[in-house]
Amino acid sequence: KVKAGNNPDGIVYESKTQRVFAFNGRSGDVTAINAKDGSVAGTIALGGKPEFPASNDKGSVFVNIEDKSEIVKLDPQGLKVVAHWALKGCDEPSGLAIDTGSHRLFSVCDNKTMAVVDYDSGKTVATVAIGEGPDATAYDADKKLIFSSNGENGTLTIVKQESADKYAVVSTLTTEKSARTMALDPTSHVI
């Protein structure tokens, strides 16, 4: 057992530092945990309520800040905030997926929008219409597909990555209302 902040929610492992990062919703911070021995390496204030995180496993961790409509970029080694990037046109981002090949982040937002962000510059390069009440998102690198689970209207939006900056909705599947949490098996490509 490791003591984290208040209301730990999202979690991500960063392989370069071999640390686990637990994002704490109510305390607005992240607890960095050394995976080898479970010791706390430190706590980083985020300046808002964190949602889903992602790691590029090359020295950067990213997290959506729901109440500020932004992405925070972290230095997992130095345990500090590197940047705050505003997500223009994106209200209350929750799910976050990553494409390390094209250096893109996919934030799903409460106003039925997916924001595609260049994780080197922090610039939004595209937006895509998705369903209502998204929570989770996943990226299938082999198929070049991004998935958004939209619990409020019970759909799964499937977006095709045509290039690093061009995206199009290819299908919207009916799931069930409140079906928000999701995982992707990258081998079988099953959601």
Coordinates of C-alpha atoms in Angstrom, one line a residue:
K1 CA 0.0 0.0 0.0
V2 CA 1.3 3.4 -1.0
K3 CA -0.2 6.7 0.3
A4 CA -1.3 8.9 -2.5
G5 CA -3.3 12.2 -2.6
N6 CA -7.1 12.6 -2.3
N7 CA -9.2 10.6 -4.7
P8 CA -6.6 8.9 -6.8
D9 CA -8.2 8.1 -10.2
G10 CA -5.9 7.9 -13.3
I11 CA -2.7 5.9 -13.2
V12 CA 0.2 5.4 -15.7
Y13 CA 3.6 3.7 -15.7
E14 CA 6.5 5.6 -17.2
S15 CA 9.2 3.1 -18.3
K16 CA 12.2 5.4 -18.6
T17 CA 12.0 6.4 -14.9
Q18 CA 10.3 3.1 -13.8
R19 CA 7.8 5.1 -11.9
V20 CA 4.0 4.8 -11.5
F21 CA 2.1 8.1 -11.4
A22 CA -1.2 8.2 -9.5
F23 CA -3.3 11.3 -10.4
N24 CA -5.4 12.6 -7.5
G25 CA -8.6 14.3 -8.5
R26 CA -9.6 16.0 -5.3
S27 CA -6.1 17.2 -4.2
G28 CA -5.2 18.3 -7.8
D29 CA -1.8 16.6 -7.8
V30 CA 0.1 13.5 -8.8
T31 CA 2.0 11.1 -6.6
A32 CA 5.1 9.6 -8.2
I33 CA 5.9 6.1 -7.0
N34 CA 9.1 4.2 -7.6
A35 CA 8.0 0.9 -9.0
K36 CA 11.0 -1.1 -7.7
D37 CA 10.2 -0.6 -4.0
G38 CA 6.9 1.3 -3.7
S39 CA 8.5 4.4 -2.2
V40 CA 7.0 7.8 -3.0
A41 CA 9.5 9.8 -5.1
G42 CA 7.4 13.0 -4.7
T43 CA 4.2 14.8 -5.4
I44 CA 3.6 17.4 -8.1
A45 CA 0.8 20.0 -7.9
L46 CA -1.1 20.2 -11.2
G47 CA -3.2 23.4 -10.7
G48 CA -6.5 21.6 -11.4
K49 CA -8.4 18.3 -11.4
P50 CA -6.6 15.6 -13.3
E51 CA -8.3 13.0 -15.5
F52 CA -6.7 10.4 -17.8
P53 CA -2.9 10.4 -18.2
A54 CA -0.6 9.1 -20.9
S55 CA 3.2 8.5 -21.2
N56 CA 5.4 8.6 -24.3
D57 CA 8.0 6.5 -22.4
K58 CA 10.7 8.8 -23.6
G59 CA 10.6 11.3 -20.6
S60 CA 7.2 12.9 -20.8
V61 CA 3.9 12.3 -19.1
F62 CA 0.7 14.1 -20.1
V63 CA -2.6 14.5 -18.3
N64 CA -5.9 16.1 -19.0
I65 CA -7.0 18.8 -16.5
E66 CA -10.7 18.6 -16.5
D67 CA -11.7 21.8 -14.7
K68 CA -9.2 24.0 -16.6
S69 CA -9.7 22.4 -20.1
E70 CA -6.0 21.9 -20.6
I71 CA -3.3 19.3 -20.9
V72 CA -0.3 19.4 -18.5
K73 CA 3.0 18.0 -19.6
L74 CA 5.2 16.6 -16.8
D75 CA 8.9 15.8 -16.5
P76 CA 8.7 12.4 -14.7
Q77 CA 12.4 12.4 -13.8
G78 CA 12.6 15.9 -12.4
L79 CA 9.1 15.7 -10.9
K80 CA 7.9 19.0 -12.3
V81 CA 5.3 20.6 -14.6
V82 CA 6.9 21.5 -17.9
A83 CA 3.9 23.1 -19.7
H84 CA 0.1 23.9 -19.5
W85 CA -1.6 23.7 -22.9
A86 CA -5.0 25.2 -23.3
L87 CA -7.5 23.0 -25.2
K88 CA -9.4 25.6 -27.2
G89 CA -12.9 24.3 -28.1
C90 CA -12.6 21.4 -25.7
D91 CA -14.7 21.5 -22.5
E92 CA -13.9 19.3 -19.6
P93 CA -11.4 16.8 -21.2
S94 CA -11.5 13.4 -19.7
G95 CA -10.0 10.5 -21.8
L96 CA -6.5 10.8 -23.2
A97 CA -4.8 8.5 -25.6
I98 CA -1.4 8.8 -27.2
D99 CA 0.2 8.0 -30.6
T100 CA 4.0 8.0 -30.0
G101 CA 4.7 7.5 -33.7
S102 CA 3.1 10.8 -34.8
H103 CA 3.6 12.6 -31.5
R104 CA -0.2 13.1 -31.0
L105 CA -2.5 13.2 -28.0
F106 CA -6.2 12.5 -28.3
S107 CA -8.4 14.3 -25.7
V108 CA -12.1 13.5 -25.6
C109 CA -14.2 16.4 -24.3
D110 CA -17.6 16.9 -22.8
N111 CA -18.8 19.2 -25.6
K112 CA -18.8 16.2 -28.1
T113 CA -15.3 17.0 -29.4
M114 CA -12.0 15.1 -29.7
A115 CA -9.0 17.4 -29.7
V116 CA -5.8 16.2 -31.4
V117 CA -2.7 17.8 -30.0
D118 CA 0.9 17.8 -31.1
Y119 CA 2.7 16.7 -27.9
D120 CA 5.9 18.4 -28.9
S121 CA 4.4 21.9 -29.4
G122 CA 1.2 21.7 -27.4
K123 CA -0.8 23.0 -30.4
T124 CA -4.2 21.6 -31.3
V125 CA -3.9 20.3 -34.9
A126 CA -7.4 19.0 -35.4
T127 CA -10.8 18.5 -33.8
V128 CA -13.3 15.7 -34.5
A129 CA -17.0 15.5 -33.6
I130 CA -17.7 12.6 -31.2
G131 CA -20.7 11.4 -29.1
E132 CA -22.1 12.8 -25.9
G133 CA -20.5 12.2 -22.5
P134 CA -17.2 10.7 -23.4
D135 CA -14.9 9.3 -20.8
A136 CA -12.3 6.9 -22.1
T137 CA -10.3 6.9 -25.4
A138 CA -7.9 4.5 -27.0
Y139 CA -5.5 4.5 -29.9
D140 CA -4.9 1.4 -32.1
A141 CA -1.5 2.1 -33.7
D142 CA -1.7 -0.9 -36.1
K143 CA -5.1 0.1 -37.5
K144 CA -4.6 3.9 -37.1
L145 CA -8.0 4.1 -35.3
I146 CA -9.0 6.2 -32.3
F147 CA -12.0 5.1 -30.2
S148 CA -14.1 7.3 -27.9
S149 CA -16.6 5.7 -25.5
N150 CA -19.5 8.1 -25.1
G151 CA -21.6 7.0 -22.1
E152 CA -24.2 9.7 -22.1
N153 CA -25.7 8.7 -25.5
G154 CA -24.4 5.0 -25.4
T155 CA -22.1 5.1 -28.5
L156 CA -18.5 4.3 -29.5
T157 CA -17.1 6.8 -32.0
I158 CA -14.4 5.3 -34.3
V159 CA -12.1 7.9 -35.9
K160 CA -9.5 7.1 -38.7
Q161 CA -6.1 8.7 -38.6
E162 CA -5.5 9.6 -42.3
S163 CA -2.3 11.5 -41.5
A164 CA -0.8 13.1 -38.4
D165 CA -3.1 16.1 -38.8
K166 CA -6.1 14.7 -40.7
Y167 CA -8.9 12.6 -39.0
A168 CA -12.4 11.4 -40.0
V169 CA -15.2 9.6 -38.2
V170 CA -15.6 6.2 -39.9
S171 CA -18.3 4.8 -37.7
T172 CA -20.5 5.3 -34.7
L173 CA -21.6 2.1 -32.9
T174 CA -24.4 1.8 -30.4
T175 CA -23.2 0.4 -27.1
E176 CA -25.2 1.1 -23.9
K177 CA -25.9 4.2 -21.9
S178 CA -23.3 4.8 -19.2
A179 CA -20.8 2.5 -21.1
R180 CA -17.8 4.9 -20.5
T181 CA -14.8 2.9 -19.4
M182 CA -12.9 1.0 -22.1
A183 CA -9.7 -0.9 -22.8
L184 CA -8.1 -1.9 -26.1
D185 CA -6.2 -5.2 -26.6
P186 CA -3.5 -4.1 -29.2
T187 CA -2.9 -7.7 -30.3
S188 CA -6.5 -8.8 -31.0
H189 CA -7.7 -5.2 -31.7
V190 CA -10.7 -5.9 -29.5
I191 CA -12.3 -3.0 -27.5

